[in-house]
Coordinates of C-alpha atoms in Angstrom, one line a residue:
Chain E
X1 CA 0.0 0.0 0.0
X2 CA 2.6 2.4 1.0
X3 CA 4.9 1.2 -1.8
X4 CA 1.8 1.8 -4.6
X5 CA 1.2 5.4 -2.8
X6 CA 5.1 6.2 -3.0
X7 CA 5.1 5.6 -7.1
X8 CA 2.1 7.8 -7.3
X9 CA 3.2 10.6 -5.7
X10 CA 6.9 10.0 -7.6
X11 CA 5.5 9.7 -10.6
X12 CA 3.0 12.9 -10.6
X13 CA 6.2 14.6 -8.8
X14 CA 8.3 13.9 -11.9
X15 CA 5.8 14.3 -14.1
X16 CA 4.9 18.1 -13.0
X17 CA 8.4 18.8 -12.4
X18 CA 8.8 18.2 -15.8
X19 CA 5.7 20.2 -16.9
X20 CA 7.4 23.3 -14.6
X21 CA 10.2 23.7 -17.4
X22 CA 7.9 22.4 -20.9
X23 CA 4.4 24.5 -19.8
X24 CA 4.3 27.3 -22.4
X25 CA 2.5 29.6 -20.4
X26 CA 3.8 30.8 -17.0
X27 CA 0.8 30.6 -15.0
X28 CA 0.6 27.1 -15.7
X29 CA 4.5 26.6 -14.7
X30 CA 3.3 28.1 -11.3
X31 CA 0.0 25.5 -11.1
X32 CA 2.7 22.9 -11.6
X33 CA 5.3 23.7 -9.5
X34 CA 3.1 23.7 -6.4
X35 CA 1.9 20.3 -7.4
X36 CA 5.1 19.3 -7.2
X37 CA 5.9 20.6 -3.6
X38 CA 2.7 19.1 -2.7
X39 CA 3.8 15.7 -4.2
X40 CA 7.3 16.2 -2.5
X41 CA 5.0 16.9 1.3
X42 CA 3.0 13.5 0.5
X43 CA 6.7 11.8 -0.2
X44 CA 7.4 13.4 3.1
X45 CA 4.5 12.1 4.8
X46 CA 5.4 8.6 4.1
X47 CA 8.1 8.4 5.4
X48 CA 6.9 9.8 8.7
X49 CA 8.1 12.4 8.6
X50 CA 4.6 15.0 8.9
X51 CA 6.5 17.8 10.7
X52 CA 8.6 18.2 7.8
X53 CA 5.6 17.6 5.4
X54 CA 3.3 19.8 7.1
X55 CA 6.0 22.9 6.9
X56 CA 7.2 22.5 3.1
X57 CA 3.6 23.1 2.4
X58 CA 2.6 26.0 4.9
X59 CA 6.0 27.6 4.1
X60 CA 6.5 26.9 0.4
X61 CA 2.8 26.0 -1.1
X62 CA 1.0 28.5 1.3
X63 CA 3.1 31.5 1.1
X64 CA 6.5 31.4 -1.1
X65 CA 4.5 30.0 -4.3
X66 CA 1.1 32.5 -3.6
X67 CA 3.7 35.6 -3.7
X68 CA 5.7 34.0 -6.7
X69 CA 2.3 33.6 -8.6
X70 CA 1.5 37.0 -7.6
X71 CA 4.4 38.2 -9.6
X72 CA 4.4 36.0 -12.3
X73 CA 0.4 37.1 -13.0
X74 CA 1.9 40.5 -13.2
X75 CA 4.0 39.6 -15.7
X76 CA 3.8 40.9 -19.1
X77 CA 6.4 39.2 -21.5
X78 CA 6.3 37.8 -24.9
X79 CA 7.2 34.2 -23.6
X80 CA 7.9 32.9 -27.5
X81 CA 10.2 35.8 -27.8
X82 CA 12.0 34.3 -24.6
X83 CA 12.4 31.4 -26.3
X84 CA 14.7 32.3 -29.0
X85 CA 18.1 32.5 -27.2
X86 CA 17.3 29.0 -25.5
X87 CA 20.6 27.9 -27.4
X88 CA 22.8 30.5 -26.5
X89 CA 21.5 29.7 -23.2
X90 CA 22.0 26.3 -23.4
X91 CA 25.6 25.2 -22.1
X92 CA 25.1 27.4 -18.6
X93 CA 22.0 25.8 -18.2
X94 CA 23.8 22.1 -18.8
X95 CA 27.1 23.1 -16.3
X96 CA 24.4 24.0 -13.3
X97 CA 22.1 20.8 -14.5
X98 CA 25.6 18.6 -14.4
X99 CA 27.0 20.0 -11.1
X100 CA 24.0 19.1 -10.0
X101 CA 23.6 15.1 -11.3
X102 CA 27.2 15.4 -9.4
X103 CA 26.1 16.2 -6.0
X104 CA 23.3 14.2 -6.0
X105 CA 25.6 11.4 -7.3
X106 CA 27.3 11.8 -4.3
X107 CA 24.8 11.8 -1.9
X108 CA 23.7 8.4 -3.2
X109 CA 26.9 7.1 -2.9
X110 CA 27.6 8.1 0.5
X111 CA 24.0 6.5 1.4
X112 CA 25.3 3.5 0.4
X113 CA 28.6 3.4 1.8
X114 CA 26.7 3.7 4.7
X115 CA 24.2 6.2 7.1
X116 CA 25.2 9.1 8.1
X117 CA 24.8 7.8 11.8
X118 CA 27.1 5.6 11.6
X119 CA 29.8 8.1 10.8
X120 CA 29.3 9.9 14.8
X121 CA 26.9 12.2 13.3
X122 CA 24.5 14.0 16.0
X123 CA 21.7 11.9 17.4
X124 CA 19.0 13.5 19.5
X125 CA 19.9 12.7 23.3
X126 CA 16.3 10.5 24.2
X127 CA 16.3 8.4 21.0
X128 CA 14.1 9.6 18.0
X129 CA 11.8 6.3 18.0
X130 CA 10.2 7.6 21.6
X131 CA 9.3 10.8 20.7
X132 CA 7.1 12.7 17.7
X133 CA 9.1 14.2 15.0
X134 CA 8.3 17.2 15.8
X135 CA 10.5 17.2 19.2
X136 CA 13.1 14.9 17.9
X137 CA 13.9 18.5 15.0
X138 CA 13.3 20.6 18.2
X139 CA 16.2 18.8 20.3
X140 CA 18.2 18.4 17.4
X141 CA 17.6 21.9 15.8
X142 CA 18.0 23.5 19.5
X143 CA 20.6 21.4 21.0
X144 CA 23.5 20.2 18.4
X145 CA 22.4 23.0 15.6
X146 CA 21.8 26.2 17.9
X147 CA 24.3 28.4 16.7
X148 CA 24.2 27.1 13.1
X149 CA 20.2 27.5 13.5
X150 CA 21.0 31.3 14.9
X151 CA 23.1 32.2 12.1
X152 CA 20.7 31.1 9.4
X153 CA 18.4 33.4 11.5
X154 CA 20.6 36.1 11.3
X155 CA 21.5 35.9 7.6
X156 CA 17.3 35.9 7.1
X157 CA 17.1 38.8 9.1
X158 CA 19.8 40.6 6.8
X159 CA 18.5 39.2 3.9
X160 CA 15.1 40.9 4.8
X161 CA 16.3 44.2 6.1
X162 CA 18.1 44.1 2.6
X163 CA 14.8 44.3 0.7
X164 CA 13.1 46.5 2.5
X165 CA 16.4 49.2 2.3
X166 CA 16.3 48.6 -1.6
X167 CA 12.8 49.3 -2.0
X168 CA 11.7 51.9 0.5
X169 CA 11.9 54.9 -1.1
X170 CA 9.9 58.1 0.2
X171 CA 8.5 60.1 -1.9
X172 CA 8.1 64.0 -1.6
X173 CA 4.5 65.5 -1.6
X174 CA 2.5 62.4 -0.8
X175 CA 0.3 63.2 2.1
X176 CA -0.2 59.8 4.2
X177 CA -2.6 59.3 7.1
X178 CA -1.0 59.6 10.5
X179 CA -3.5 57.1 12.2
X180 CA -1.8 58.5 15.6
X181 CA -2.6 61.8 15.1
X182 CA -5.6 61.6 14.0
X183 CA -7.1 59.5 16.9
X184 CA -5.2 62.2 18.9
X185 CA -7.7 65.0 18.1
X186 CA -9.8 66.2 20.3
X187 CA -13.4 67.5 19.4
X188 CA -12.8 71.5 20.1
X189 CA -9.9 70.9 17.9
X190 CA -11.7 69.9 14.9
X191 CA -15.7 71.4 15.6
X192 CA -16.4 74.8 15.9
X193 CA -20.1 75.6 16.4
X194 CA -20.8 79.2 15.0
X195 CA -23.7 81.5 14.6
X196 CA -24.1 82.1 11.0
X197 CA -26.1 85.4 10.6
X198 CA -28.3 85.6 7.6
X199 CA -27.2 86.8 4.3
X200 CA -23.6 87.6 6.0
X201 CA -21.6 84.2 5.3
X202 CA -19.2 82.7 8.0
Chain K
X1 CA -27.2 -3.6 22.3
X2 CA -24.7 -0.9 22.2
X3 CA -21.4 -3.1 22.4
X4 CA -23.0 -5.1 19.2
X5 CA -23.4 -2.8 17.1
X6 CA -19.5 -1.6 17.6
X7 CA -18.6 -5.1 17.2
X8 CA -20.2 -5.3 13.7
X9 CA -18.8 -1.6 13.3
X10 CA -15.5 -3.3 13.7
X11 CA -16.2 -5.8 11.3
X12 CA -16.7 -3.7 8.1
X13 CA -13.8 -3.6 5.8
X14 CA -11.6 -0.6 6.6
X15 CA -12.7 1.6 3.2
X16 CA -16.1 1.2 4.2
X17 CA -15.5 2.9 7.8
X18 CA -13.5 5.6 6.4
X19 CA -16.1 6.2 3.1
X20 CA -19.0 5.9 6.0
X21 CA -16.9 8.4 8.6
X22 CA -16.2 11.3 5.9
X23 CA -20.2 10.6 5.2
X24 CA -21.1 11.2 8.7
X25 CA -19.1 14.7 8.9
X26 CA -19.6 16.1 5.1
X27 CA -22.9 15.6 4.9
X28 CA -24.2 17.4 7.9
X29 CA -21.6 20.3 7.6
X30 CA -23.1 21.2 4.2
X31 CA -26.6 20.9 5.8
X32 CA -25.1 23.0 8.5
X33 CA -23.6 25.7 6.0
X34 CA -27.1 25.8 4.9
X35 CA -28.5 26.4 8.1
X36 CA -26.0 29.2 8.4
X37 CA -26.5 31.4 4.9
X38 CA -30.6 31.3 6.3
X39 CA -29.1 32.2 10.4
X40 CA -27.3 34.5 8.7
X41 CA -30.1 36.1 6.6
X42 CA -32.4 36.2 10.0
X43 CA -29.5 37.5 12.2
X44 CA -28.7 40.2 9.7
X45 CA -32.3 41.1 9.3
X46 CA -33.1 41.1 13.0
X47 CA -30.1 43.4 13.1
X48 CA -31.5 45.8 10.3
X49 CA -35.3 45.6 12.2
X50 CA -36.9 43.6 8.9
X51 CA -38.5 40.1 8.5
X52 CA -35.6 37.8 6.7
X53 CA -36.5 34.8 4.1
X54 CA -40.0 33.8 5.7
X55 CA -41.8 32.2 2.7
X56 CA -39.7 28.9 1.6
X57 CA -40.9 26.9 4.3
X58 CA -41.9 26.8 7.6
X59 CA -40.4 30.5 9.0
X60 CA -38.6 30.5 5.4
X61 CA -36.1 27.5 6.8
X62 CA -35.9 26.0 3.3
X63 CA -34.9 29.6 1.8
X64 CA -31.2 27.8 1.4
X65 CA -32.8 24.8 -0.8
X66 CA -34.7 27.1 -2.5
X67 CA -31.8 29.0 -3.5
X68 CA -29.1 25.9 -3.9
X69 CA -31.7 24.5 -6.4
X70 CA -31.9 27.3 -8.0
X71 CA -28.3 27.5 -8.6
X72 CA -28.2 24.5 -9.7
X73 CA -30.6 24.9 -12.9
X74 CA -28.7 27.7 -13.9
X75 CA -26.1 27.6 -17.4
X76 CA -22.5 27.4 -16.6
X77 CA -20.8 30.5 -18.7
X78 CA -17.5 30.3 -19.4
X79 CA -16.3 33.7 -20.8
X80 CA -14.6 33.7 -24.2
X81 CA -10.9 34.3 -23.2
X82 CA -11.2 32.7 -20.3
X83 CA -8.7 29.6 -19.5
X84 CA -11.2 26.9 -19.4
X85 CA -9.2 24.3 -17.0
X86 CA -7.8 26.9 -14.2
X87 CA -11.6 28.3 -14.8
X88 CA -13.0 25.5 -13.8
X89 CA -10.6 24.1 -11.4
X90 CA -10.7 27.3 -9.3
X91 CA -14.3 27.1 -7.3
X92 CA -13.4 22.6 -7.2
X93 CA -10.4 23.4 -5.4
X94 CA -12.2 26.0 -3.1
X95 CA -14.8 23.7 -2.0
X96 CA -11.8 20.6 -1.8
X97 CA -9.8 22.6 0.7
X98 CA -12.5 23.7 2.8
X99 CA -14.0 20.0 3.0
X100 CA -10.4 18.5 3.7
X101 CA -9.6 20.2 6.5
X102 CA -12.5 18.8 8.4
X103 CA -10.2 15.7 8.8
X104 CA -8.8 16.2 11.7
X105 CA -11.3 18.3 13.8
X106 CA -12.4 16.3 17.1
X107 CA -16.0 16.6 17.7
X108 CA -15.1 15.1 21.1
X109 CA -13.2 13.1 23.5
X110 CA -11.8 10.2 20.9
X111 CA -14.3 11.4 17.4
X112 CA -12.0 12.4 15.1
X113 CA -11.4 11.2 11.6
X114 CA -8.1 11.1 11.6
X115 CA -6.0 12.1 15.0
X116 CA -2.8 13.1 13.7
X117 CA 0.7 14.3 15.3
X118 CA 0.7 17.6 13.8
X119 CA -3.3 18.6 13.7
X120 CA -2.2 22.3 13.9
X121 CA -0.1 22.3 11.7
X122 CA -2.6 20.3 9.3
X123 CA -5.4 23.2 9.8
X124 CA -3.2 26.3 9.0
X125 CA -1.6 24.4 6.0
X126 CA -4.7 23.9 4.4
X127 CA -6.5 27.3 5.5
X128 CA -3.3 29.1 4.0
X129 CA -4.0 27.5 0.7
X130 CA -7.7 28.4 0.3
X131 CA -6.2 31.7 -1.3
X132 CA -5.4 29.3 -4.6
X133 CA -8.7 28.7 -5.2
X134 CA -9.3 32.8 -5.4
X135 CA -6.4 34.1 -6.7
X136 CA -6.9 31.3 -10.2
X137 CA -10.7 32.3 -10.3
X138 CA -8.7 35.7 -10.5
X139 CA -6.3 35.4 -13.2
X140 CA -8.5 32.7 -14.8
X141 CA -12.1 34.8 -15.9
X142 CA -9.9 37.5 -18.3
X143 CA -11.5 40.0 -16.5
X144 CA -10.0 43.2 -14.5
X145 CA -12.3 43.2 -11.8
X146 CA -11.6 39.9 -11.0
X147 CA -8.1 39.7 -11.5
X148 CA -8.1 42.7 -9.2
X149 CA -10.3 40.5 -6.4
X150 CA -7.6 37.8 -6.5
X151 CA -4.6 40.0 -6.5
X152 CA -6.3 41.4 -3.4
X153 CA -6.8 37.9 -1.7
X154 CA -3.5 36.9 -2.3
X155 CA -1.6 40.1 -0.4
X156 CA -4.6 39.9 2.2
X157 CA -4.1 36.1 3.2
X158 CA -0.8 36.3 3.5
X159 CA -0.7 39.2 5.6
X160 CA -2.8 37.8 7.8
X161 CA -1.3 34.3 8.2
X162 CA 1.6 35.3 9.6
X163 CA -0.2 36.9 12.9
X164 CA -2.8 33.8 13.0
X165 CA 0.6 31.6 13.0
X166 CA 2.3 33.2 15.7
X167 CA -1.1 32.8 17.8
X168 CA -1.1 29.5 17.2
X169 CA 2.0 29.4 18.4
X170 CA 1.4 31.0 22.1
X171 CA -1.3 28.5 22.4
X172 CA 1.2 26.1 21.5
X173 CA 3.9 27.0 24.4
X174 CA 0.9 26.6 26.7
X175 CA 0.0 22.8 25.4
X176 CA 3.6 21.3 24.5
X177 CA 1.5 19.4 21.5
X178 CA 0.5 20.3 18.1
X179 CA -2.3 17.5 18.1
X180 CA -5.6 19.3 18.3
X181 CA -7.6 16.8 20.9
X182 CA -4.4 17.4 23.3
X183 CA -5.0 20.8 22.6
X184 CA -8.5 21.0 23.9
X185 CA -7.4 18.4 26.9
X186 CA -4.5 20.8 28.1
X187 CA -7.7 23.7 28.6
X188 CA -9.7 20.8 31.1
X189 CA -8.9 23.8 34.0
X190 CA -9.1 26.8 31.9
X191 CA -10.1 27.5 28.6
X192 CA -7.4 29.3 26.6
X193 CA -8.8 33.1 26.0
X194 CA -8.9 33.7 29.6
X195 CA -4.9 33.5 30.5
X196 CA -4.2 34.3 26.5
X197 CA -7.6 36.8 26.0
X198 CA -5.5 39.6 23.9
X199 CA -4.8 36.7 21.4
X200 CA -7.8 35.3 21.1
X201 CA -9.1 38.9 19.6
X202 CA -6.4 38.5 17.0
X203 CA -6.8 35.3 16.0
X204 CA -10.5 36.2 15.8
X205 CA -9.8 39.3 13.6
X206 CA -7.3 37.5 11.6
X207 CA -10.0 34.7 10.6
X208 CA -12.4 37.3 9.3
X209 CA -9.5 38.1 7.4
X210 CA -8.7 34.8 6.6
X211 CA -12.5 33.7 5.4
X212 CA -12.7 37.3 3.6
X213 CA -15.5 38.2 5.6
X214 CA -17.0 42.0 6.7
X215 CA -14.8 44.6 6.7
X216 CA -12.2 42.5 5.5
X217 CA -14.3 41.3 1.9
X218 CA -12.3 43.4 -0.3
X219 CA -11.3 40.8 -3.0
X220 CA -15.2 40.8 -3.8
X221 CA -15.7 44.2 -2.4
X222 CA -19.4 44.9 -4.3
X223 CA -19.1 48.6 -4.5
X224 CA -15.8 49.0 -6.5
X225 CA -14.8 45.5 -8.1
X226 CA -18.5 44.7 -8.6
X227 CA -18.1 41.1 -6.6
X228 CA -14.8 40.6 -6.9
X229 CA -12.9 37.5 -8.0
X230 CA -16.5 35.6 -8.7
X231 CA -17.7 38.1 -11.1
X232 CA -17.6 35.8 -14.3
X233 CA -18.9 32.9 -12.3
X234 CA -22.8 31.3 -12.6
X235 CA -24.3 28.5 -11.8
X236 CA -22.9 25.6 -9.7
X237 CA -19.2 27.2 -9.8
X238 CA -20.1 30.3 -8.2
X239 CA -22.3 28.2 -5.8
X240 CA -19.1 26.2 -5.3
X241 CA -16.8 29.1 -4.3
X242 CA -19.9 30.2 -2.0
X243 CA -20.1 26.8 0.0
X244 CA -16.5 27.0 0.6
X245 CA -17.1 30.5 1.9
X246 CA -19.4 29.3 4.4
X247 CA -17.9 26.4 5.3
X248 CA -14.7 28.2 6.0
X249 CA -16.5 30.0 8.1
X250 CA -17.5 27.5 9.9
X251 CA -14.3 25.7 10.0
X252 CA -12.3 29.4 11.4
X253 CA -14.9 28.7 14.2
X254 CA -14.6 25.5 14.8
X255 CA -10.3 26.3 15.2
X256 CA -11.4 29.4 17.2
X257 CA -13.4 27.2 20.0
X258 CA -10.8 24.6 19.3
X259 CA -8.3 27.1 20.4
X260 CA -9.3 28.9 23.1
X261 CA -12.6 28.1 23.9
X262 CA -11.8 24.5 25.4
X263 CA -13.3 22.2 22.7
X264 CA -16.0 19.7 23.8
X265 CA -15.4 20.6 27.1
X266 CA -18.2 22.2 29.2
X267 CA -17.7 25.7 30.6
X268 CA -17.3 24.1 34.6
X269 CA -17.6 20.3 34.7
X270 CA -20.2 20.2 37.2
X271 CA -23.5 18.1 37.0
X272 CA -26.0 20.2 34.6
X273 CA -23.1 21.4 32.6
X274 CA -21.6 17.8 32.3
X275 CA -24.6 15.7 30.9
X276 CA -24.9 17.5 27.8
X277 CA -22.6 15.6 25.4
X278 CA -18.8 17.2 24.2
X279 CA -20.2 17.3 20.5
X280 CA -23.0 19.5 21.7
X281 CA -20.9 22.1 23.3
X282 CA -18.7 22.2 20.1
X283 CA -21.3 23.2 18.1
X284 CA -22.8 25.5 20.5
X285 CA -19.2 27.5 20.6
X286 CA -19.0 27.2 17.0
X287 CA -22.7 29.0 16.6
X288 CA -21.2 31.4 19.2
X289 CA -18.5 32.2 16.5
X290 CA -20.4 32.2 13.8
X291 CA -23.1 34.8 15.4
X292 CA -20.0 37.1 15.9
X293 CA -19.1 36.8 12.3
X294 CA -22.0 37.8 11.6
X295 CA -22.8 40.2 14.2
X296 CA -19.2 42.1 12.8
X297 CA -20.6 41.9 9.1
X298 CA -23.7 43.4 10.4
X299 CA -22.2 46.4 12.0
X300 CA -19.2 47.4 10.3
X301 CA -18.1 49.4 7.4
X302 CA -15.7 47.6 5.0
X303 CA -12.1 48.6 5.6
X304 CA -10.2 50.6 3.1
X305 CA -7.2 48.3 1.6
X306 CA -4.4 50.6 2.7
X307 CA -5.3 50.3 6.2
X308 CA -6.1 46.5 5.8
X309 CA -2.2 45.9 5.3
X310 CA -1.5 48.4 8.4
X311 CA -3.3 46.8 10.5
X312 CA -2.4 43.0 9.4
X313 CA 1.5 44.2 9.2
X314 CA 2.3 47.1 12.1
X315 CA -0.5 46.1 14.4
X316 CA -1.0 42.6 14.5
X317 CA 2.5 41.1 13.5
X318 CA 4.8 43.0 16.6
X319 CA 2.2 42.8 18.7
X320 CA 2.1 39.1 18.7
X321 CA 5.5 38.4 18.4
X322 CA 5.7 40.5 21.8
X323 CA 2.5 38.1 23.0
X324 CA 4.7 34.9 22.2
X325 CA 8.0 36.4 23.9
X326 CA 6.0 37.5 27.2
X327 CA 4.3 33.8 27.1
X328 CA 7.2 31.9 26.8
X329 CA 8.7 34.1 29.8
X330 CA 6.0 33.8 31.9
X331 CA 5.8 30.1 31.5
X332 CA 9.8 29.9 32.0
X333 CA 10.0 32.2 35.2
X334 CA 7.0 30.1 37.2
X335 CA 8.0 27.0 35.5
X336 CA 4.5 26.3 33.8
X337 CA 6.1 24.9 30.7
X338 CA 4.3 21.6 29.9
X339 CA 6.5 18.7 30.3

């Protein structure tokens, strides 16, 4: 059962991934590209590992891929004019595509040779098979990882602070509401009750 | 008589439990999301001093039929220009997320569908993808107005998530568990919106956002996009997207009680209190919700889409963060943490 669910979800994994790059029209890359996170959440799932799962798609499906779809709606290109330097593109695209066959190469053979446990990496300190996996990442992540965990904190913080320095720009002569002040105000401040005398105007 | 018929319950083949269990939850939830566009008709009217739907029916309670039949009859136009598939697809998925979610909700001590590890996380996966559904009916009709609606939803949902996410998580430090029925165990002394009642106006304000509900229904807001991201829908699609409205509704509520208004459990668990049954006290917090939704919707003026993203990004989000910093303190310092 688990072994017929695991080739469905491969298989409609692969086969959006492979829609992602061949779909003609963005959008529809997009459409297919969160399929494929949500196939690679299901993988995730089967293996028990639902933390993990749970996060790729509240992270990734829920917000990453709405904002990317967002932008890519916006979009107003001639996507058959894009396609015309494809071969001048062609060898980059092949170098990144190789180095990347090479890692994973790697990692399989390393798998293999044997687990990483096995080689004194980190375990958490009650063993992982007692507890949920959500608090076997949260000893590990807390615990072994803290100051790596920190830094990648740190370098998202940067990171963020970076895009909101490049894109905040004030502009002169727009007049924005100051919510502040304008709860401030007090009624004398803002109403004045006069006697208007007939024919004479305020 | 009782213990037999679990004993033949036990006997069915495994499909046939699950196909019956999903059975015994969908089918009244969309005759309760019935009952609520009709409460909601009467509530709003009360509000507004008129009589309601009082025709359809006995005190008009088959106005929802009435009107879901009506629906039904209607032609399905697909507007030249339009991209068939993500046109269609849009109001399936709508109704598909709101229904799926239901999964994991317990109805009391033990009735759950399926009573996973990481319920919480489950819920605010699935409600943070109900935006798909709006922002492809968006992009998919070829029309501005709509396009505009969805372009709306998507900024608006996302703003949003982040402070419901962080509320979820101060309820979190108080339980030590993500699974939902451990949730509403861990509030057997006190129900959560007591100790936590700052974040339980949040988390209430961010699921009006979240359902796009009054003042926060700007991706359909009538008076400039002329309805929003449903414009070029008719028929059953249009009825789709407005079931999974309702039911979204419902299912906000349902988390909210879940939350912080302790489940199943009765208010003090004293005799009277006691004998009604835990899936009657869910309900009855989740009708408690539901009037305030539409109590809000009722009262308020829509907001203006400016101070939508102030409030969602300069209110809400520091002011929870400081919420989850001063929990986890608290809970440190007296040594409250949940072991």
């Amino acid at each position: 059962m688990v072994n017929i669910a695991f080739f469905v979800f491969a298989a409609i994994l692969l086969a959006s991934a492979v829609r992602v790059i061949t779909a003609k029209n963005p959008v529809h890359s997009v459409l297919f590209l969160i399929l494929a996170f949500f196939s690679a959440a299901a993988l995730f799932v089967l293996i028990g590992a639902e933390f993990v799962a749970m996060i790729l798609v509240i992270v990734y499906v829920g917000a990453v891929a709405v904002l990317f779809l967002f932008v890519v709606m916006m979009l107003d290109i001639n996507f058959q004019e894009l396609r015309h330097g494809f071969l001048r593109y062609m060898p980059v695209g092949l170098v990144v595509g190789g180095i990347l066959a090479v890692e994973l190469g790697f990692l399989a053979a390393t798998q293999l040779i044997g687990p990483v446990e096995a080689a004194g990496g980190p375990t958490a300190i009650p063993p992982v098979s007692e507890l949920t996996n959500t608090q076997a990442i949260g000893h590990i992540l807390y615990t072994d990882y803290v100051y790596a965990f920190q830094a990648s904190g740190l370098i998202l913080l940067v990171a963020m602070i970076g895009a909101i320095v490049l894109t905040l720009r004030s502009r002169k002569g727009v007049r924005r509401q100051e919510i502040g002040q304008q709860l401030d105000r007090k009624r004398d401040q803002v109403v004045a009750v006069r006697k208007v005398p007939t024919r004479g105007g305020v | 008589m009782l213990e037999n018929w679990a004993h033949l319950w036990d006997q069915l083949p495994l499909i046939v439990r699950i196909v019956a269990s999903i059975l015994v939850i969908t089918v009244p939830l969309l005759i309760g999301m019935a009952m609520l566009t009709y409460f909601e008709r009467k509530v709003m009217a009360a509000m507004q001093l008129r009589q309601g739907p009082a025709l359809v029916g006995p005190w008009g309670l088959l106005q929802a039929f009435a009107d879901g039949l009506k629906l039904l009859s209607k032609e399905v136009i697909i507007p030249a220009g339009a991209n068939r598939v993500v046109f269609l697809a849009a109001p399936m998925l709508t109704f598909l997320l709101a229904l799926v979610a239901w999964a994991v909700i317990p109805f009391g001590e033990g009735l759950v569908l399926a009573d996973i590890n990481v319920g919480v996380l489950y819920l605010f996966a699935i409600s943070s993808l109900g935006v798909y559904g709006i922002i492809m009916a968006g992009w998919a009709s070829n029309s501005k107005y709509a396009f505009l609606g969805g372009l709306r939803a998507a900024a608006q949902m996302v703003s949003y998530e982040v402070s419901i996410g962080l509320v979820i998580i101060t309820v979190l430090l108080c339980v030590g568990s993500l699974n939902l029925s451990k949730i509403v165990e861990a509030q057997k002394s006190i129900w959560f919106f007591i100790p936590l009642f700052p974040m339980f106006i949040i988390f209430f304000i961010s699921a009006l956002a979240e359902t796009n509900r009054a003042p926060f229904d700007l991706p359909e807001g009538e008076s400039e996009l002329s309805g929003g991201f449903n414009v070029e829908y008719s028929s059953m699609a249009f009825a789709l997207f407005f079931l999974g409205e309702y039911i979204n509704m419902i299912l906000m509520s349902g988390m909210t009680s879940i939350l912080f208004l302790g489940g199943w459990l009765p208010p003090l668990d004293i005799a009277p209190l006691n004998w009604i049954p835990g899936p009657l006290w869910f309900i009855l917090k989740i009708c408690f919700c539901l009037f305030c939704f539409i109590w809000v919707r009722a009262t308020l003026p829509r907001y203006r889409y400016d101070q939508l993203m102030r409030l969602g990004w300069k209110v809400f989000l520091p002011f929870s963060l400081i919420w989850v910093v001063l929990t986890a303190g608290v809970l440190v310092y007296f040594d409250l943490l949940p072991k």
